[in-house]
Coordinates of C-alpha atoms in Angstrom, one line a residue:
M1488 CA -14.3 20.4 -0.7
P1489 CA -12.1 17.6 -2.1
L1490 CA -9.7 15.7 0.0
S1491 CA -6.1 15.9 -1.2
A1492 CA -3.3 13.3 -0.8
N1493 CA -0.3 12.0 -2.7
G1494 CA -1.0 14.1 -5.8
F1495 CA -4.7 13.4 -6.1
D1496 CA -7.9 15.2 -5.1
A1497 CA -11.1 13.1 -4.5
W1498 CA -14.7 14.0 -3.7
I1499 CA -18.2 12.7 -3.9
V1500 CA -21.2 14.3 -5.6
V1501 CA -24.7 13.5 -4.4
G1502 CA -27.4 14.6 -6.8
D1503 CA -26.0 17.8 -8.2
D1504 CA -24.1 18.8 -5.0
E1505 CA -20.7 18.1 -3.7
A1506 CA -20.9 16.1 -0.5
E1507 CA -19.7 17.5 2.8
F1508 CA -16.9 15.5 4.5
Y1509 CA -17.2 14.8 8.2
A1510 CA -14.3 13.7 10.5
P1511 CA -11.7 13.2 7.7
E1512 CA -8.8 11.2 8.9
L1513 CA -5.3 11.0 7.3
L1514 CA -4.1 7.4 7.1
E1515 CA -0.5 6.1 6.7
E1516 CA -1.4 2.4 6.1
P1517 CA -2.9 2.3 3.5
S1518 CA -1.8 5.8 2.4
G1519 CA -4.8 8.1 2.0
Y1520 CA -7.9 9.3 3.7
T1521 CA -11.1 8.0 5.3
S1522 CA -14.1 10.2 5.9
W1523 CA -17.9 10.2 6.5
I1524 CA -20.5 11.6 4.1
A1525 CA -24.3 12.0 4.3
S1526 CA -26.3 9.7 2.0
E1527 CA -29.6 11.0 0.7
L1528 CA -32.3 8.5 0.0
G1529 CA -33.3 8.2 -3.7
K1530 CA -30.4 10.4 -5.0
E1531 CA -27.8 9.3 -7.5
F1532 CA -24.1 9.8 -6.6
S1533 CA -20.7 9.7 -8.3
I1534 CA -17.1 9.4 -7.3
H1535 CA -14.7 12.1 -8.6
W1536 CA -10.9 12.4 -8.6
R1537 CA -8.2 14.6 -10.2
N1538 CA -4.5 13.9 -10.8
T1539 CA -2.7 17.0 -9.6
D1540 CA 0.9 15.9 -9.4
V1541 CA 1.6 12.3 -10.7
F1542 CA 3.5 12.2 -14.0
C1543 CA 2.4 8.8 -15.3
Q1544 CA -0.7 6.9 -16.3
T1545 CA -2.9 6.0 -13.4
V1546 CA -6.1 4.0 -12.9
G1547 CA -8.8 4.6 -10.3
R1548 CA -10.5 1.4 -9.0
V1549 CA -13.9 1.9 -7.4
W1550 CA -15.7 -0.4 -4.9
V1551 CA -19.2 0.3 -3.6
D1552 CA -20.7 -1.8 -0.8
G1553 CA -17.9 -4.3 -1.3
I1554 CA -18.6 -4.7 -5.1
E1555 CA -15.9 -3.7 -7.5
C1556 CA -17.7 -1.5 -10.0
S1557 CA -15.8 0.6 -12.4
G1558 CA -12.9 2.9 -12.8
E1559 CA -11.1 5.3 -15.1
I1560 CA -7.6 5.7 -16.5
L1561 CA -6.0 9.2 -16.5
L1562 CA -3.0 9.7 -18.8
G1563 CA -1.2 12.3 -16.6
P1564 CA -1.6 15.3 -14.3
N1565 CA -4.1 18.1 -14.6
M1566 CA -6.8 15.7 -15.6
S1567 CA -10.0 14.7 -13.7
T1568 CA -12.7 12.1 -14.1
R1569 CA -15.6 10.4 -12.3
V1570 CA -17.4 7.0 -11.9
S1571 CA -21.2 7.3 -11.6
G1572 CA -22.2 3.6 -11.9
R1573 CA -21.4 0.0 -12.8
R1574 CA -21.0 -0.7 -16.5
T1575 CA -23.0 -3.7 -17.7
T1576 CA -22.2 -3.5 -21.4
G1577 CA -19.9 -1.5 -23.6
S1578 CA -22.6 1.2 -24.0
A1579 CA -24.7 0.8 -20.8
L1580 CA -24.1 2.1 -17.3
S1581 CA -26.2 1.3 -14.2
P1582 CA -26.1 4.5 -12.0
F1583 CA -25.3 4.4 -8.3
L1584 CA -28.4 5.2 -6.2
F1585 CA -28.9 5.5 -2.4
S1586 CA -31.7 3.3 -1.3
T1587 CA -33.2 1.9 1.9
I1588 CA -31.2 -1.1 3.3
N1589 CA -32.6 -4.5 2.3
F1590 CA -32.8 -6.3 5.7
T1591 CA -33.6 -10.1 6.0
D1592 CA -34.1 -12.5 8.9
D1593 CA -32.6 -15.3 6.9
D1594 CA -29.7 -16.7 9.0
D1595 CA -27.8 -17.6 5.9
F1596 CA -26.9 -13.9 5.7
V1597 CA -25.5 -13.5 9.2
D1598 CA -21.9 -14.0 8.4
I1599 CA -21.8 -12.9 4.7
T1600 CA -18.6 -10.9 4.3
S1601 CA -20.0 -8.5 1.7
S1602 CA -22.6 -7.2 4.1
R1603 CA -19.8 -5.8 6.3
D1604 CA -18.9 -3.4 3.5
I1605 CA -22.4 -1.9 3.0
G1606 CA -22.0 1.8 3.6
L1607 CA -18.5 2.0 2.2
I1608 CA -17.2 3.6 -1.0
K1609 CA -13.5 3.0 -1.8
L1610 CA -11.3 4.5 -4.4
E1611 CA -7.8 3.2 -5.0
L1612 CA -5.3 5.0 -7.3
W1613 CA -2.6 2.8 -9.1
T1614 CA 0.2 3.7 -11.4
I1615 CA 0.0 1.8 -14.7
N1616 CA 1.1 1.5 -18.3
M1617 CA -1.7 1.0 -20.8
T1618 CA -0.4 -1.3 -23.6
G1619 CA -3.5 -1.9 -25.8
T1620 CA -7.2 -2.3 -26.1
K1621 CA -9.8 -5.0 -26.7
P1622 CA -13.6 -5.3 -27.1
F1623 CA -15.6 -4.8 -23.9
T1624 CA -16.9 -8.0 -22.1
D1625 CA -20.5 -7.6 -20.8
N1626 CA -21.0 -7.9 -17.1
A1627 CA -23.9 -9.7 -15.5
P1628 CA -26.3 -7.6 -13.4
V1629 CA -25.6 -7.6 -9.6
A1630 CA -28.3 -8.9 -7.3
E1631 CA -29.4 -6.4 -4.7
S1632 CA -27.5 -7.0 -1.5
K1633 CA -29.3 -8.3 1.6
V1634 CA -28.2 -7.7 5.2
H1635 CA -29.2 -9.7 8.2
E1636 CA -31.1 -7.6 10.7
R1637 CA -28.6 -8.4 13.4
S1638 CA -25.5 -7.8 11.3
K1639 CA -25.5 -4.1 10.5
K1640 CA -26.8 -1.8 13.2
G1641 CA -26.9 2.0 12.7
V1642 CA -27.2 1.7 8.9
A1643 CA -30.2 2.9 7.0
H1644 CA -29.0 3.1 3.4
Q1645 CA -27.3 1.0 0.9
T1646 CA -26.4 1.4 -2.8
K1647 CA -28.8 0.2 -5.5
F1648 CA -27.7 -0.1 -9.2
G1649 CA -30.3 1.8 -11.2
E1650 CA -31.8 1.0 -14.6
P1651 CA -29.0 1.0 -17.3
V1652 CA -28.5 4.2 -19.2
Q1653 CA -27.2 4.0 -22.7
G1654 CA -24.2 6.0 -23.8
N1655 CA -21.2 5.8 -26.2
M1656 CA -19.7 2.4 -26.9
R1657 CA -16.3 1.9 -25.2
S1658 CA -13.5 -0.6 -25.2
A1659 CA -11.3 -2.6 -22.8
A1660 CA -7.7 -1.9 -22.0
I1661 CA -4.7 -4.1 -21.4
V1662 CA -2.5 -2.6 -18.7
E1663 CA 0.6 -3.3 -16.7
Y1664 CA 0.7 -2.3 -13.0
L1665 CA 3.9 -0.5 -12.0
E1666 CA 3.5 -1.1 -8.3
T1667 CA 2.2 -3.9 -6.0
F1668 CA 0.1 -1.5 -3.9
P1669 CA -2.0 1.7 -4.6
I1670 CA -0.3 5.0 -4.2
V1671 CA -3.3 6.4 -2.4
T1672 CA -6.7 5.1 -1.1
F1673 CA -9.8 7.2 -0.3
T1674 CA -12.5 5.5 1.8
F1675 CA -15.9 7.3 2.1
K1676 CA -18.3 5.9 4.8
Y1677 CA -21.9 6.9 4.1
R1678 CA -24.8 7.1 6.5
S1679 CA -28.0 9.1 6.6
L1680 CA -27.5 12.6 8.0
D1681 CA -29.7 11.9 11.1
I1682 CA -27.5 8.9 12.0
L1683 CA -24.3 11.0 11.6
Q1684 CA -25.8 13.7 13.8
A1685 CA -27.0 11.2 16.4
N1686 CA -23.4 9.8 16.7
G1687 CA -21.8 13.3 16.9
I1688 CA -20.1 12.9 13.5
A1689 CA -22.1 15.7 11.8
P1690 CA -23.2 18.9 13.7
A1691 CA -26.8 19.0 14.6
S1692 CA -27.3 22.2 12.6
V1693 CA -26.1 20.8 9.3
R1694 CA -28.6 20.6 6.4
P1695 CA -27.8 19.4 2.9
A1696 CA -26.8 22.4 0.8
K1697 CA -25.0 23.2 -2.4
R1698 CA -21.3 23.7 -2.1
K1699 CA -18.7 25.1 -4.5
S1700 CA -15.9 22.9 -5.6
G1701 CA -12.5 23.4 -4.0
T1702 CA -9.6 21.6 -2.4
V1703 CA -9.1 21.0 1.3
K1704 CA -5.4 21.6 1.8
L1705 CA -4.7 18.8 4.3
E1706 CA -1.3 17.3 5.1
E1707 CA 0.4 16.1 1.9
M1708 CA 2.4 12.9 1.9
A1709 CA 5.7 12.6 0.0
L1710 CA 5.5 11.0 -3.4
S1711 CA 8.3 8.6 -4.4
K1712 CA 10.8 9.6 -7.1
R1713 CA 9.3 6.8 -9.2
L1714 CA 6.1 8.7 -9.5
K1715 CA 7.9 11.8 -10.7
R1716 CA 8.8 10.3 -14.1
E1717 CA 8.0 11.9 -17.4
P1718 CA 4.5 11.1 -18.8
L1719 CA 4.3 7.9 -20.8
S1720 CA 4.0 8.5 -24.6
V1721 CA 0.5 8.7 -25.9
G1722 CA -0.6 8.7 -29.6
R1723 CA -2.0 11.8 -31.2
N1724 CA -5.5 10.4 -30.9
G1725 CA -5.0 9.3 -27.3
K1726 CA -7.9 10.2 -24.9
S1727 CA -7.4 12.1 -21.7
S1728 CA -9.2 9.4 -19.7
E1729 CA -10.5 5.8 -20.1
V1730 CA -13.1 4.2 -17.9
I1731 CA -12.7 0.7 -16.7
D1732 CA -14.7 -2.1 -15.1
L1733 CA -12.5 -4.4 -13.0
T1734 CA -13.3 -7.8 -11.6
R1735 CA -10.1 -8.9 -9.8
D1736 CA -10.5 -9.8 -6.1
S1737 CA -9.8 -6.7 -4.0
N1738 CA -7.6 -8.6 -1.5
S1739 CA -5.0 -9.8 -4.1
P1740 CA -2.4 -7.6 -5.7
P1741 CA -2.6 -7.0 -9.4
A1742 CA -0.7 -9.2 -11.8
T1743 CA 2.1 -7.7 -13.9
A1744 CA -0.2 -7.6 -16.9
E1745 CA -4.0 -7.5 -16.7
V1746 CA -6.9 -7.0 -19.1
I1747 CA -9.4 -4.5 -17.8
D1748 CA -12.6 -3.2 -19.2
L1749 CA -12.7 0.4 -20.4
T1750 CA -16.1 2.0 -20.4

């Protein structure tokens, strides 16, 4: 069932099934949750979230294996959305796919920072004001990550970006960030089920199974009064959500105004 914090629910779907969370941990800094999930070789996956209690526009920023991929804008509460891949053009999306890890013995890859993030899925939720749109800027394909055989022990899977799937043409948005930090961050650490079981994270009796959607009622953190504002005005033709592809460095705070790509 989804994890719940600061007015948002978040969960992962692998194939057609909602992933089981193992050892979820509530965090204060950054505010949110971290949890383990079981990756399944060859299956596609997607990151889902729902705004349950934040009365303003928000954007979800998604990183997979250290690569900032996509996101979506929600215009207010009682709305949900998902990210299922990395957008390469305004109409094409490369789906997330669990694959075997690409090991190398090339010593140039020993200290590559990105390899440390393999096995991590991160979702950040930010408050924003969307002020306009622009044409989508195409993104170059991402080369498959390589990991030095000495760098990442206990990891069997990584994420591969599948062949692009064509869909509806989308635009880009111009947004202003209302805060200098996300209101909540969800971090999902994925490993194969046998590795999770071998390390005592998942019970030995667990087998992948279909699960109904719901909400894990874990400890809620207080939302600031600033988040309890009235919803920002939206035109009559405004959509309930907008997908985005973001390229800003994850370690730097967002600028006051920024152009982001809406899928």
